[in-house]
Coordinates of C-alpha atoms in Angstrom, one line a residue:
Chain A
X1 CA 104.2 113.2 123.7
X2 CA 102.1 111.7 126.5
X3 CA 100.5 109.5 123.8
X4 CA 104.0 108.4 122.7
X5 CA 104.8 107.3 126.2
X6 CA 101.5 105.5 126.8
X7 CA 101.9 103.8 123.4
X8 CA 105.4 102.5 124.5
X9 CA 103.9 101.4 127.8
X10 CA 101.3 99.5 125.8
X11 CA 103.9 97.8 123.6
X12 CA 105.9 96.8 126.7
X13 CA 102.9 95.4 128.6
X14 CA 101.6 93.5 125.5
X15 CA 105.1 92.1 125.0
X16 CA 105.3 91.0 128.6
X17 CA 102.0 89.1 128.2
X18 CA 103.4 87.3 125.1
X19 CA 106.7 86.5 126.7
X20 CA 105.0 85.1 129.8
X21 CA 102.9 82.8 127.6
X22 CA 106.2 81.8 125.9
X23 CA 107.8 80.9 129.3
X24 CA 104.7 78.9 130.3
X25 CA 104.9 77.0 127.0
X26 CA 108.6 76.2 127.5
X27 CA 109.8 78.1 124.4
X28 CA 113.5 78.9 124.2
X29 CA 115.0 82.4 124.4
X30 CA 114.4 83.1 120.8
X31 CA 110.8 81.8 121.0
X32 CA 110.0 83.9 124.0
X33 CA 111.4 87.1 122.5
X34 CA 109.7 86.4 119.2
X35 CA 106.3 85.9 120.7
X36 CA 106.8 88.9 123.0
X37 CA 107.8 91.1 120.1
X38 CA 105.0 89.9 117.9
X39 CA 102.4 90.5 120.7
X40 CA 103.8 94.0 121.3
X41 CA 103.9 95.2 117.7
X42 CA 101.6 92.7 115.9
X43 CA 98.5 94.9 116.2
X44 CA 100.3 97.8 114.7
X45 CA 101.7 95.7 111.9
X46 CA 98.2 94.3 111.0
X47 CA 96.8 97.8 111.1
X48 CA 99.4 99.1 108.6
X49 CA 99.0 96.1 106.3
X50 CA 95.2 96.6 106.2
X51 CA 95.7 100.4 105.6
X52 CA 98.4 99.9 102.9
X53 CA 101.1 101.6 104.9
X54 CA 104.2 99.7 103.8
X55 CA 106.6 98.8 105.3
X56 CA 104.7 98.9 108.6
X57 CA 106.0 101.7 110.8
X58 CA 106.6 99.2 113.6
X59 CA 109.3 97.5 111.6
X60 CA 110.6 100.6 109.6
X61 CA 111.7 102.2 112.9
X62 CA 113.5 100.3 115.6
X63 CA 112.1 101.6 118.9
X64 CA 108.8 99.6 119.1
X65 CA 110.5 96.2 118.5
X66 CA 113.5 97.0 120.7
X67 CA 111.1 98.0 123.5
X68 CA 109.2 94.8 123.0
X69 CA 112.3 92.6 122.8
X70 CA 114.0 94.1 125.9
X71 CA 110.8 93.7 127.9
X72 CA 110.7 90.1 126.7
X73 CA 114.3 89.6 127.9
X74 CA 113.4 91.0 131.3
X75 CA 110.5 88.6 131.5
X76 CA 112.7 85.7 130.5
X77 CA 115.0 86.3 133.5
X78 CA 112.5 87.6 136.1
X79 CA 109.2 86.0 135.1
X80 CA 108.2 84.8 138.6
X81 CA 108.1 88.5 139.6
X82 CA 105.8 89.4 136.7
X83 CA 103.4 86.7 137.6
X84 CA 103.1 88.2 141.0
X85 CA 102.4 91.6 139.5
X86 CA 99.3 90.3 137.7
X87 CA 96.9 92.9 139.1
X88 CA 99.1 95.9 138.2
X89 CA 99.8 94.4 134.8
X90 CA 96.0 94.3 134.1
X91 CA 95.8 98.1 134.7
X92 CA 98.7 98.9 132.4
X93 CA 97.2 96.5 129.9
X94 CA 93.9 98.4 130.0
X95 CA 95.8 101.6 129.3
X96 CA 97.8 100.0 126.5
X97 CA 94.6 98.7 125.0
X98 CA 92.9 102.0 125.1
X99 CA 95.8 103.9 123.5
X100 CA 96.2 101.3 120.8
X101 CA 92.5 101.3 119.9
X102 CA 92.3 105.1 119.7
X103 CA 95.7 105.7 118.0
X104 CA 94.9 102.9 115.5
X105 CA 91.6 104.6 114.7
X106 CA 93.3 108.0 114.4
X107 CA 95.9 106.7 111.9
X108 CA 93.1 105.1 109.9
X109 CA 91.2 108.5 109.8
X110 CA 94.4 110.1 108.6
X111 CA 94.5 107.6 105.7
X112 CA 91.0 108.8 104.7
X113 CA 89.0 105.6 105.3
X114 CA 85.4 105.5 106.4
X115 CA 84.4 105.9 110.1
X116 CA 83.2 102.3 110.0
X117 CA 86.6 101.1 108.7
X118 CA 88.5 103.3 111.2
X119 CA 86.6 101.8 114.1
X120 CA 87.5 98.3 113.0
X121 CA 91.1 99.2 112.4
X122 CA 91.3 100.7 115.9
X123 CA 89.9 97.4 117.2
X124 CA 92.4 95.4 115.2
X125 CA 95.3 97.5 116.5
X126 CA 94.2 96.8 120.1
X127 CA 93.5 93.1 119.8
X128 CA 95.7 92.0 116.9
X129 CA 98.8 91.4 119.0
X130 CA 97.0 89.2 121.5
X131 CA 95.4 87.1 118.7
X132 CA 98.8 86.6 117.0
X133 CA 100.2 85.6 120.5
X134 CA 97.6 83.0 121.1
X135 CA 97.6 81.6 117.5
X136 CA 101.5 81.3 117.6
X137 CA 101.2 79.5 121.0
X138 CA 98.5 77.2 119.5
X139 CA 95.8 78.3 121.9
X140 CA 92.3 79.6 121.3
X141 CA 92.5 83.4 121.4
X142 CA 91.6 84.6 124.9
X143 CA 89.5 87.3 123.1
X144 CA 87.0 84.7 121.9
X145 CA 86.5 83.0 125.2
X146 CA 84.2 83.9 128.0
X147 CA 86.1 86.4 130.1
X148 CA 86.0 90.0 131.3
X149 CA 85.1 92.6 128.6
X150 CA 88.0 93.4 126.4
X151 CA 87.1 93.9 122.8
X152 CA 83.9 95.8 123.4
X153 CA 85.7 98.6 125.2
X154 CA 88.3 98.7 122.5
X155 CA 85.6 98.9 119.8
X156 CA 83.8 101.8 121.6
X157 CA 86.9 103.8 122.2
X158 CA 87.9 103.4 118.6
X159 CA 84.4 104.4 117.5
X160 CA 84.7 107.6 119.5
X161 CA 87.8 108.6 117.6
X162 CA 86.6 107.4 114.2
X163 CA 83.2 109.2 114.4
X164 CA 84.5 112.3 116.2
X165 CA 87.5 112.6 113.9
X166 CA 85.5 112.3 110.7
X167 CA 82.2 113.9 111.4
X168 CA 83.1 116.8 113.7
X169 CA 85.5 119.7 113.4
X170 CA 86.9 119.3 117.0
X171 CA 90.7 118.7 117.0
X172 CA 91.6 115.0 117.0
X173 CA 93.3 115.1 120.4
X174 CA 89.9 115.7 122.0
X175 CA 88.7 112.4 120.6
X176 CA 91.9 110.6 121.4
X177 CA 91.6 111.6 125.1
X178 CA 87.9 110.9 125.2
X179 CA 88.2 107.5 123.4
X180 CA 91.0 106.3 125.6
X181 CA 89.1 107.2 128.7
X182 CA 86.1 105.4 127.4
X183 CA 88.0 102.2 126.4
X184 CA 90.4 102.0 129.4
X185 CA 87.7 103.1 131.9
X186 CA 85.2 100.6 130.6
X187 CA 87.8 97.8 130.7
X188 CA 88.7 98.6 134.3
X189 CA 85.1 98.9 135.3
X190 CA 84.4 95.6 133.7
X191 CA 87.2 94.0 135.7
X192 CA 86.1 95.6 138.9
X193 CA 82.4 94.6 138.6
X194 CA 83.0 91.3 136.8
X195 CA 80.9 92.2 133.7
X196 CA 80.7 89.4 131.2
X197 CA 78.9 88.6 127.9
X198 CA 76.6 85.5 127.8
X199 CA 77.5 82.3 126.0
X200 CA 74.9 80.7 123.6
X201 CA 71.8 79.1 125.1
X202 CA 71.9 75.3 125.4
X203 CA 71.3 72.7 124.0
X204 CA 74.6 72.3 122.1
X205 CA 74.9 72.4 118.3
X206 CA 77.1 70.3 116.2
X207 CA 79.8 71.6 113.9
X208 CA 78.8 72.8 110.5
X209 CA 81.4 72.1 107.8
Chain B
X1 CA 121.4 82.8 88.0
X2 CA 123.0 80.7 90.7
X3 CA 120.8 82.6 93.1
X4 CA 117.7 81.7 91.1
X5 CA 118.6 78.0 91.2
X6 CA 119.3 78.1 94.9
X7 CA 116.1 79.9 95.5
X8 CA 114.2 77.2 93.6
X9 CA 116.0 74.6 95.7
X10 CA 114.9 76.4 98.8
X11 CA 111.3 76.4 97.6
X12 CA 111.4 72.7 96.9
X13 CA 113.0 71.8 100.2
X14 CA 110.5 74.0 102.2
X15 CA 107.6 72.5 100.2
X16 CA 108.8 69.0 101.0
X17 CA 108.9 69.8 104.7
X18 CA 105.3 71.0 104.5
X19 CA 104.1 68.1 102.5
X20 CA 105.8 65.6 104.9
X21 CA 104.0 67.2 107.8
X22 CA 100.7 67.0 105.8
X23 CA 101.4 63.3 105.3
X24 CA 102.0 62.8 108.9
X25 CA 98.8 64.6 109.8
X26 CA 96.8 62.4 107.4
X27 CA 95.7 65.3 105.1
X28 CA 94.4 64.3 101.7
X29 CA 96.1 65.0 98.4
X30 CA 94.8 68.5 98.2
X31 CA 95.7 69.2 101.8
X32 CA 99.3 67.9 101.3
X33 CA 99.8 70.0 98.2
X34 CA 98.3 73.1 99.8
X35 CA 100.5 72.9 102.9
X36 CA 103.5 72.1 100.7
X37 CA 102.9 75.0 98.4
X38 CA 102.2 77.4 101.3
X39 CA 105.4 76.3 103.0
X40 CA 107.4 76.8 99.9
X41 CA 106.1 80.2 98.9
X42 CA 104.6 81.5 102.1
X43 CA 107.7 83.4 103.2
X44 CA 107.9 85.2 99.9
X45 CA 104.2 86.1 100.0
X46 CA 104.4 87.5 103.5
X47 CA 107.5 89.5 102.4
X48 CA 105.7 91.0 99.5
X49 CA 102.6 91.9 101.5
X50 CA 104.7 93.6 104.1
X51 CA 106.6 95.5 101.4
X52 CA 103.4 96.4 99.5
X53 CA 104.4 94.4 96.4
X54 CA 101.0 93.4 95.0
X55 CA 100.2 90.9 93.8
X56 CA 103.0 89.0 95.5
X57 CA 105.5 87.8 92.9
X58 CA 105.2 84.2 94.0
X59 CA 101.6 84.1 92.8
X60 CA 101.9 86.5 89.9
X61 CA 104.4 84.1 88.2
X62 CA 103.7 80.4 88.1
X63 CA 107.2 78.8 88.6
X64 CA 107.5 79.0 92.4
X65 CA 104.1 77.5 93.1
X66 CA 104.5 74.8 90.4
X67 CA 107.9 73.8 91.8
X68 CA 106.3 73.6 95.3
X69 CA 103.3 71.7 94.1
X70 CA 105.3 69.2 92.1
X71 CA 107.6 68.6 95.0
X72 CA 104.6 68.0 97.2
X73 CA 103.2 65.5 94.7
X74 CA 106.5 63.6 94.7
X75 CA 106.5 63.6 98.5
X76 CA 102.9 62.4 98.5
X77 CA 103.9 59.2 96.5
X78 CA 107.4 58.7 97.8
X79 CA 107.3 60.1 101.4
X80 CA 109.1 57.1 103.1
X81 CA 112.2 57.8 100.9
X82 CA 112.2 61.5 102.0
X83 CA 112.0 60.5 105.6
X84 CA 115.2 58.5 105.1
X85 CA 116.9 61.5 103.5
X86 CA 116.5 63.6 106.7
X87 CA 120.2 64.4 107.0
X88 CA 120.6 65.6 103.4
X89 CA 117.4 67.5 103.6
X90 CA 118.7 69.4 106.6
X91 CA 121.6 70.6 104.4
X92 CA 119.4 71.7 101.5
X93 CA 117.1 73.4 104.0
X94 CA 120.0 75.3 105.5
X95 CA 120.9 76.5 102.0
X96 CA 117.3 77.5 101.2
X97 CA 117.0 79.4 104.5
X98 CA 120.2 81.3 103.8
X99 CA 119.1 82.2 100.3
X100 CA 115.6 83.2 101.4
X101 CA 116.9 85.4 104.2
X102 CA 119.4 87.3 102.0
X103 CA 117.2 87.6 98.9
X104 CA 114.3 88.8 101.1
X105 CA 116.6 91.5 102.6
X106 CA 117.9 92.5 99.2
X107 CA 114.3 92.9 97.8
X108 CA 113.5 95.0 100.9
X109 CA 116.6 97.2 100.3
X110 CA 115.4 97.7 96.7
X111 CA 112.1 99.0 98.0
X112 CA 113.9 101.7 99.9
X113 CA 113.2 100.5 103.5
X114 CA 115.5 101.0 106.5
X115 CA 118.2 98.6 107.3
X116 CA 116.3 97.6 110.4
X117 CA 113.2 96.8 108.3
X118 CA 115.2 95.0 105.6
X119 CA 116.7 92.7 108.2
X120 CA 113.3 91.8 109.6
X121 CA 111.9 91.3 106.2
X122 CA 114.8 88.9 105.3
X123 CA 114.0 87.0 108.5
X124 CA 110.3 86.8 107.7
X125 CA 111.1 85.5 104.2
X126 CA 113.2 82.7 105.7
X127 CA 110.9 81.6 108.5
X128 CA 107.4 82.7 107.3
X129 CA 106.7 79.6 105.3
X130 CA 107.6 77.3 108.2
X131 CA 105.3 79.3 110.5
X132 CA 102.4 79.1 108.1
X133 CA 103.0 75.4 107.8
X134 CA 102.9 74.8 111.5
X135 CA 99.9 77.1 112.1
X136 CA 98.0 75.4 109.3
X137 CA 98.8 72.0 110.8
X138 CA 97.7 73.2 114.3
X139 CA 101.1 72.8 115.9
X140 CA 103.3 75.2 117.8
X141 CA 105.8 76.7 115.3
X142 CA 109.0 74.7 115.5
X143 CA 110.8 78.0 115.3
X144 CA 109.6 78.9 118.9
X145 CA 110.6 75.7 120.5
X146 CA 113.9 74.6 121.9
X147 CA 115.9 73.3 119.0
X148 CA 119.0 73.9 116.9
X149 CA 119.6 77.5 115.9
X150 CA 117.5 78.5 112.9
X151 CA 116.1 82.0 113.2
X152 CA 119.3 83.6 114.6
X153 CA 121.4 82.6 111.5
X154 CA 118.7 83.9 109.3
X155 CA 118.6 87.2 111.2
X156 CA 122.4 87.6 110.9
X157 CA 122.5 86.7 107.2
X158 CA 119.7 89.2 106.5
X159 CA 121.5 91.9 108.6
X160 CA 124.6 91.5 106.5
X161 CA 122.7 92.2 103.3
X162 CA 120.6 95.0 104.8
X163 CA 123.4 96.9 106.4
X164 CA 125.9 96.2 103.6
X165 CA 123.4 97.0 100.9
X166 CA 122.3 100.3 102.4
X167 CA 125.4 101.6 104.2
X168 CA 128.2 100.6 101.8
X169 CA 128.8 101.2 98.1
X170 CA 129.9 97.6 97.4
X171 CA 127.7 95.8 94.9
X172 CA 124.8 93.9 96.4
X173 CA 126.0 90.5 95.2
X174 CA 129.0 90.8 97.5
X175 CA 126.6 91.0 100.5
X176 CA 124.3 88.4 99.1
X177 CA 127.1 85.9 98.9
X178 CA 128.5 86.9 102.3
X179 CA 125.1 86.9 104.0
X180 CA 124.2 83.5 102.6
X181 CA 127.5 82.0 103.7
X182 CA 127.0 83.5 107.2
X183 CA 123.4 82.2 107.6
X184 CA 123.8 78.8 106.0
X185 CA 127.2 78.2 107.6
X186 CA 126.0 79.2 111.1
X187 CA 123.0 77.0 110.7
X188 CA 125.1 74.0 109.7
X189 CA 127.7 74.7 112.4
X190 CA 124.9 74.9 114.9
X191 CA 123.6 71.5 113.8
X192 CA 127.1 70.0 113.8
X193 CA 127.9 71.2 117.3
X194 CA 124.4 71.1 118.8
X195 CA 124.2 74.8 119.7
X196 CA 121.0 75.7 121.4
X197 CA 119.5 78.7 123.2
X198 CA 118.5 78.5 126.8
X199 CA 114.9 78.2 128.1
X200 CA 113.7 80.5 130.9
X201 CA 115.0 79.8 134.4
X202 CA 112.6 78.0 136.8
X203 CA 110.3 78.2 138.7
X204 CA 107.4 78.3 136.2
X205 CA 105.2 81.3 135.8
X206 CA 101.4 81.2 135.2
X207 CA 99.7 82.6 132.2
X208 CA 99.1 86.4 132.1
X209 CA 95.8 87.2 130.4
Chain C
X1 CA 72.5 92.6 91.0
X2 CA 71.9 88.8 91.2
X3 CA 75.6 88.5 91.9
X4 CA 75.3 91.0 94.8
X5 CA 72.5 89.0 96.3
X6 CA 74.3 85.7 95.9
X7 CA 77.4 87.3 97.4
X8 CA 75.4 88.4 100.4
X9 CA 74.0 84.9 100.7
X10 CA 77.5 83.6 100.7
X11 CA 78.6 85.9 103.4
X12 CA 75.6 84.9 105.6
X13 CA 76.2 81.2 105.1
X14 CA 79.9 81.4 105.8
X15 CA 79.2 83.6 108.9
X16 CA 76.7 80.9 110.1
X17 CA 79.4 78.2 109.8
X18 CA 81.8 80.3 111.8
X19 CA 79.2 81.2 114.5
X20 CA 78.2 77.5 114.8
X21 CA 81.8 76.5 115.4
X22 CA 82.0 79.3 118.0
X23 CA 78.9 78.0 119.8
X24 CA 80.4 74.4 119.8
X25 CA 83.6 75.8 121.2
X26 CA 81.7 77.6 124.1
X27 CA 82.8 81.1 122.9
X28 CA 80.9 84.0 124.4
X29 CA 78.7 86.4 122.5
X30 CA 81.6 88.5 121.3
X31 CA 83.7 85.4 120.3
X32 CA 80.8 84.0 118.3
X33 CA 80.1 87.2 116.4
X34 CA 83.8 87.7 115.8
X35 CA 84.4 84.3 114.4
X36 CA 81.2 84.5 112.4
X37 CA 82.1 87.9 110.9
X38 CA 85.7 86.8 110.2
X39 CA 84.5 83.7 108.4
X40 CA 82.0 85.7 106.4
X41 CA 84.3 88.5 105.2
X42 CA 87.8 87.0 105.8
X43 CA 88.2 85.6 102.3
X44 CA 87.4 89.1 100.8
X45 CA 89.8 90.8 103.2
X46 CA 92.7 88.4 102.4
X47 CA 91.8 88.9 98.7
X48 CA 92.1 92.7 99.0
X49 CA 95.3 92.6 101.1
X50 CA 97.0 90.4 98.5
X51 CA 95.8 92.6 95.6
X52 CA 96.8 95.8 97.4
X53 CA 93.2 97.2 97.7
X54 CA 93.4 99.1 101.0
X55 CA 91.4 99.5 103.1
X56 CA 89.7 96.2 102.1
X57 CA 86.2 96.8 100.7
X58 CA 84.7 94.5 103.3
X59 CA 85.7 96.9 106.1
X60 CA 85.4 100.1 104.2
X61 CA 81.7 99.6 103.6
X62 CA 79.4 98.3 106.4
X63 CA 77.0 95.9 104.7
X64 CA 79.2 92.8 104.5
X65 CA 80.2 92.8 108.2
X66 CA 76.7 93.8 109.4
X67 CA 75.2 90.9 107.4
X68 CA 77.8 88.5 108.9
X69 CA 77.3 89.9 112.4
X70 CA 73.5 89.7 112.3
X71 CA 73.6 86.2 111.0
X72 CA 76.0 85.3 113.8
X73 CA 73.5 86.8 116.3
X74 CA 70.7 84.7 114.9
X75 CA 72.9 81.6 115.2
X76 CA 73.7 82.6 118.7
X77 CA 70.0 82.4 119.7
X78 CA 68.7 79.7 117.4
X79 CA 71.7 77.4 116.8
X80 CA 69.9 74.1 117.3
X81 CA 67.7 75.0 114.3
X82 CA 70.7 75.7 112.2
X83 CA 72.3 72.4 113.1
X84 CA 69.1 70.7 111.8
X85 CA 69.3 72.6 108.5
X86 CA 72.7 71.1 107.7
X87 CA 71.7 69.7 104.3
X88 CA 70.2 73.0 103.1
X89 CA 73.1 74.9 104.5
X90 CA 75.5 72.8 102.4
X91 CA 73.7 73.9 99.2
X92 CA 73.8 77.5 100.1
X93 CA 77.4 77.1 101.1
X94 CA 78.2 75.6 97.6
X95 CA 76.5 78.7 96.0
X96 CA 78.5 81.1 98.2
X97 CA 81.7 79.3 97.5
X98 CA 81.1 79.5 93.8
X99 CA 80.2 83.2 93.9
X100 CA 83.2 84.0 96.1
X101 CA 85.6 82.1 93.8
X102 CA 84.4 83.7 90.6
X103 CA 83.9 87.3 92.0
X104 CA 87.4 87.1 93.6
X105 CA 88.9 86.1 90.3
X106 CA 87.1 88.8 88.5
X107 CA 88.3 91.5 90.9
X108 CA 91.8 90.2 90.5
X109 CA 91.4 90.4 86.7
X110 CA 90.3 94.0 87.1
X111 CA 93.5 94.8 89.0
X112 CA 95.5 93.6 86.0
X113 CA 97.1 90.5 87.5
X114 CA 98.1 87.4 85.6
X115 CA 95.5 84.6 84.9
X116 CA 97.6 82.4 87.2
X117 CA 97.4 84.9 90.0
X118 CA 93.7 85.6 89.4
X119 CA 92.9 81.9 89.8
X120 CA 94.7 81.7 93.1
X121 CA 93.1 84.9 94.3
X122 CA 89.7 83.5 93.5
X123 CA 90.5 80.3 95.4
X124 CA 91.8 82.4 98.4
X125 CA 88.5 84.4 98.4
X126 CA 86.5 81.2 98.5
X127 CA 88.5 79.3 101.2
X128 CA 90.1 82.1 103.2
X129 CA 87.2 82.7 105.5
X130 CA 87.0 79.0 106.4
X131 CA 90.7 78.8 107.1
X132 CA 90.6 81.9 109.4
X133 CA 87.6 80.3 111.2
X134 CA 89.4 77.1 111.8
X135 CA 92.7 78.7 112.8
X136 CA 90.9 81.0 115.2
X137 CA 89.1 78.0 116.7
X138 CA 92.4 76.2 117.1
X139 CA 91.5 73.4 114.7
X140 CA 93.2 72.0 111.6
X141 CA 91.5 73.6 108.6
X142 CA 88.7 71.4 107.3
X143 CA 90.0 72.3 103.9
X144 CA 93.2 70.2 104.4
X145 CA 91.5 67.1 105.8
X146 CA 90.0 64.2 103.9
X147 CA 86.5 65.3 103.0
X148 CA 84.2 66.0 100.1
X149 CA 85.7 68.1 97.3
X150 CA 85.7 71.8 98.2
X151 CA 88.9 73.6 97.1
X152 CA 89.2 71.9 93.7
X153 CA 85.8 73.1 92.5
X154 CA 86.7 76.6 93.7
X155 CA 90.0 76.5 91.9
X156 CA 88.3 75.4 88.6
X157 CA 85.6 78.0 88.8
X158 CA 88.1 80.7 89.5
X159 CA 90.3 79.5 86.6
X160 CA 87.3 79.8 84.2
X161 CA 86.9 83.5 85.1
X162 CA 90.6 84.2 85.1
X163 CA 91.5 82.6 81.8
X164 CA 88.2 83.6 80.1
X165 CA 88.4 87.2 81.4
X166 CA 92.0 87.7 80.4
X167 CA 92.4 85.7 77.2
X168 CA 89.0 86.1 75.5
X169 CA 87.0 89.1 74.4
X170 CA 83.7 87.7 75.7
X171 CA 82.1 89.9 78.4
X172 CA 83.1 89.0 82.0
X173 CA 79.6 88.1 83.1
X174 CA 79.7 85.1 80.7
X175 CA 82.6 83.8 82.6
X176 CA 81.2 84.7 86.0
X177 CA 78.1 82.6 85.2
X178 CA 80.0 79.7 83.7
X179 CA 82.6 79.7 86.5
X180 CA 80.0 79.8 89.2
X181 CA 78.0 76.9 87.6
X182 CA 81.3 74.9 87.3
X183 CA 82.3 75.5 90.9
X184 CA 79.0 75.1 92.6
X185 CA 77.9 72.3 90.3
X186 CA 81.1 70.3 90.9
X187 CA 80.8 70.8 94.6
X188 CA 77.2 69.6 94.7
X189 CA 78.0 66.7 92.4
X190 CA 80.9 65.8 94.7
X191 CA 78.6 65.8 97.7
X192 CA 76.0 63.7 95.9
X193 CA 78.4 61.1 94.7
X194 CA 80.9 61.2 97.6
X195 CA 83.9 62.1 95.5
X196 CA 87.1 62.3 97.6
X197 CA 90.8 62.7 97.0
X198 CA 93.2 60.0 98.2
X199 CA 95.5 60.3 101.2
X200 CA 99.1 59.4 101.0
X201 CA 100.0 55.7 100.5
X202 CA 101.3 54.0 103.7
X203 CA 103.7 53.3 105.5
X204 CA 103.7 56.5 107.6
X205 CA 106.5 59.1 107.5
X206 CA 108.0 61.0 110.4
X207 CA 108.0 64.7 110.7
X208 CA 110.7 66.6 108.9
X209 CA 112.0 69.6 110.9

């Protein structure tokens, strides 16, 4: 129940980030709602396609896309307000990321995949929407660029659920809670302390075809 | 039978739009045929992947890709002529879009998905090829940018088939015909009257990471 | 066994090409490893999604991604050396391409698809990682641009396995060996002799929406 609510919060926050990028890129109403919806539910759709769950639950049931579309509409009309809320949005986004990573891993565990695969599926669930958002907007995914930790916390949170859910007999909710705290906590700590990963040592290399 | 023909017309017109973009981007023969083929059958492939129909029918049988590839070859050699035919091509494209949206929704209904999902799958079938085309050419999808109505007619046409096919006992062809007329007619009306969706109200927002 | 080793060589070489592009684009450590891993195993993942093999074998088992990630780490630290090895890397890349094309086609044959589909799946396996790499890096896929033959050799090698494996009674390894020699040999010959495909005849066309 709490997980349901947090999941919906995650969809809304992700959708808002997509819709805001659409506004910045001068998309029209349809474009903004499309990018918002895809950012909100894209991670879950990729998760289901990789796991062979067809049709993806995010399109089979209407609530996820409706939540994402309504959020995008609100952003369409009130986007200057959202831009001011940047700091709060980052916290909600960290919660959404943690919930997506752990719920994605748990769904993969349910499908009987390996712990290795479940960890990667959790990661994909958390970051897939953002990647689709940036590719659709013709930008390099934020995820790949030097910035505050994002994918590493998602990977660790997903790993907690995957390993705990497959290799221990403790109930899955224990690992869901632990994994979400790990992922969201690490993300917020990274923001607070400015943790970053290094870029490659110079000199520069040329492109390999 | 008529639907088969209209579907092949749609594949050819979509492929031509992809091949023309490839010509404009200075791709070589392979690149032009690849983008053309992907634009022609990409929507159907995404539809099948999302519905769990593997391998996708567009690659299991040769006609769709051969139609798309031959069209791309014709564009390769005679592209200035196609550029002159812009107005006629828009009409054929509207027909192809309508047929793709409704046939995609009907195939989804056959697979037993919800009316909500069938509508989205119809939309994906109609717009997926164009999105792949623009992403491969490193451009922002036309679909997201301010322009004449395209996705909304596809969505409505698909919804007619999805809702009619699942919630009424009328034969599916009734809804296929109705939906195609709705989608294609609305698209052509939008072109004729210059209907557009609004962009977001100013002032501009900054990107939310 | 030999095929296993060549396949791992292919994963490593593809991963190196992705990691080098990540270095050139100033991605951070995570971004470089992500693009490297995706380039190394992306073709296999797309192959499995299209064939309905879920979860994709490249994520269900750890070796492919670990090989790709470790290679990317090595590139991260020693990328100037890799840039100097460009010529040798092209040879290994040709071997990897040939092995991916033929093994992809053989796996598709195993799944009972048509020879037409198996050929396309082999092609997708060989070029999918590179396309994902370029799309993630926000560049036009190298595959589409005027350059030395790459996709055509992959297509022909895959066709040898697809047609031979489905329409003859000879053991599949005969076709795997023949197809790999065809694909890799043609690629290297194309590099040696500078074979290229033409671009479209002028004058230029405008974009068709």
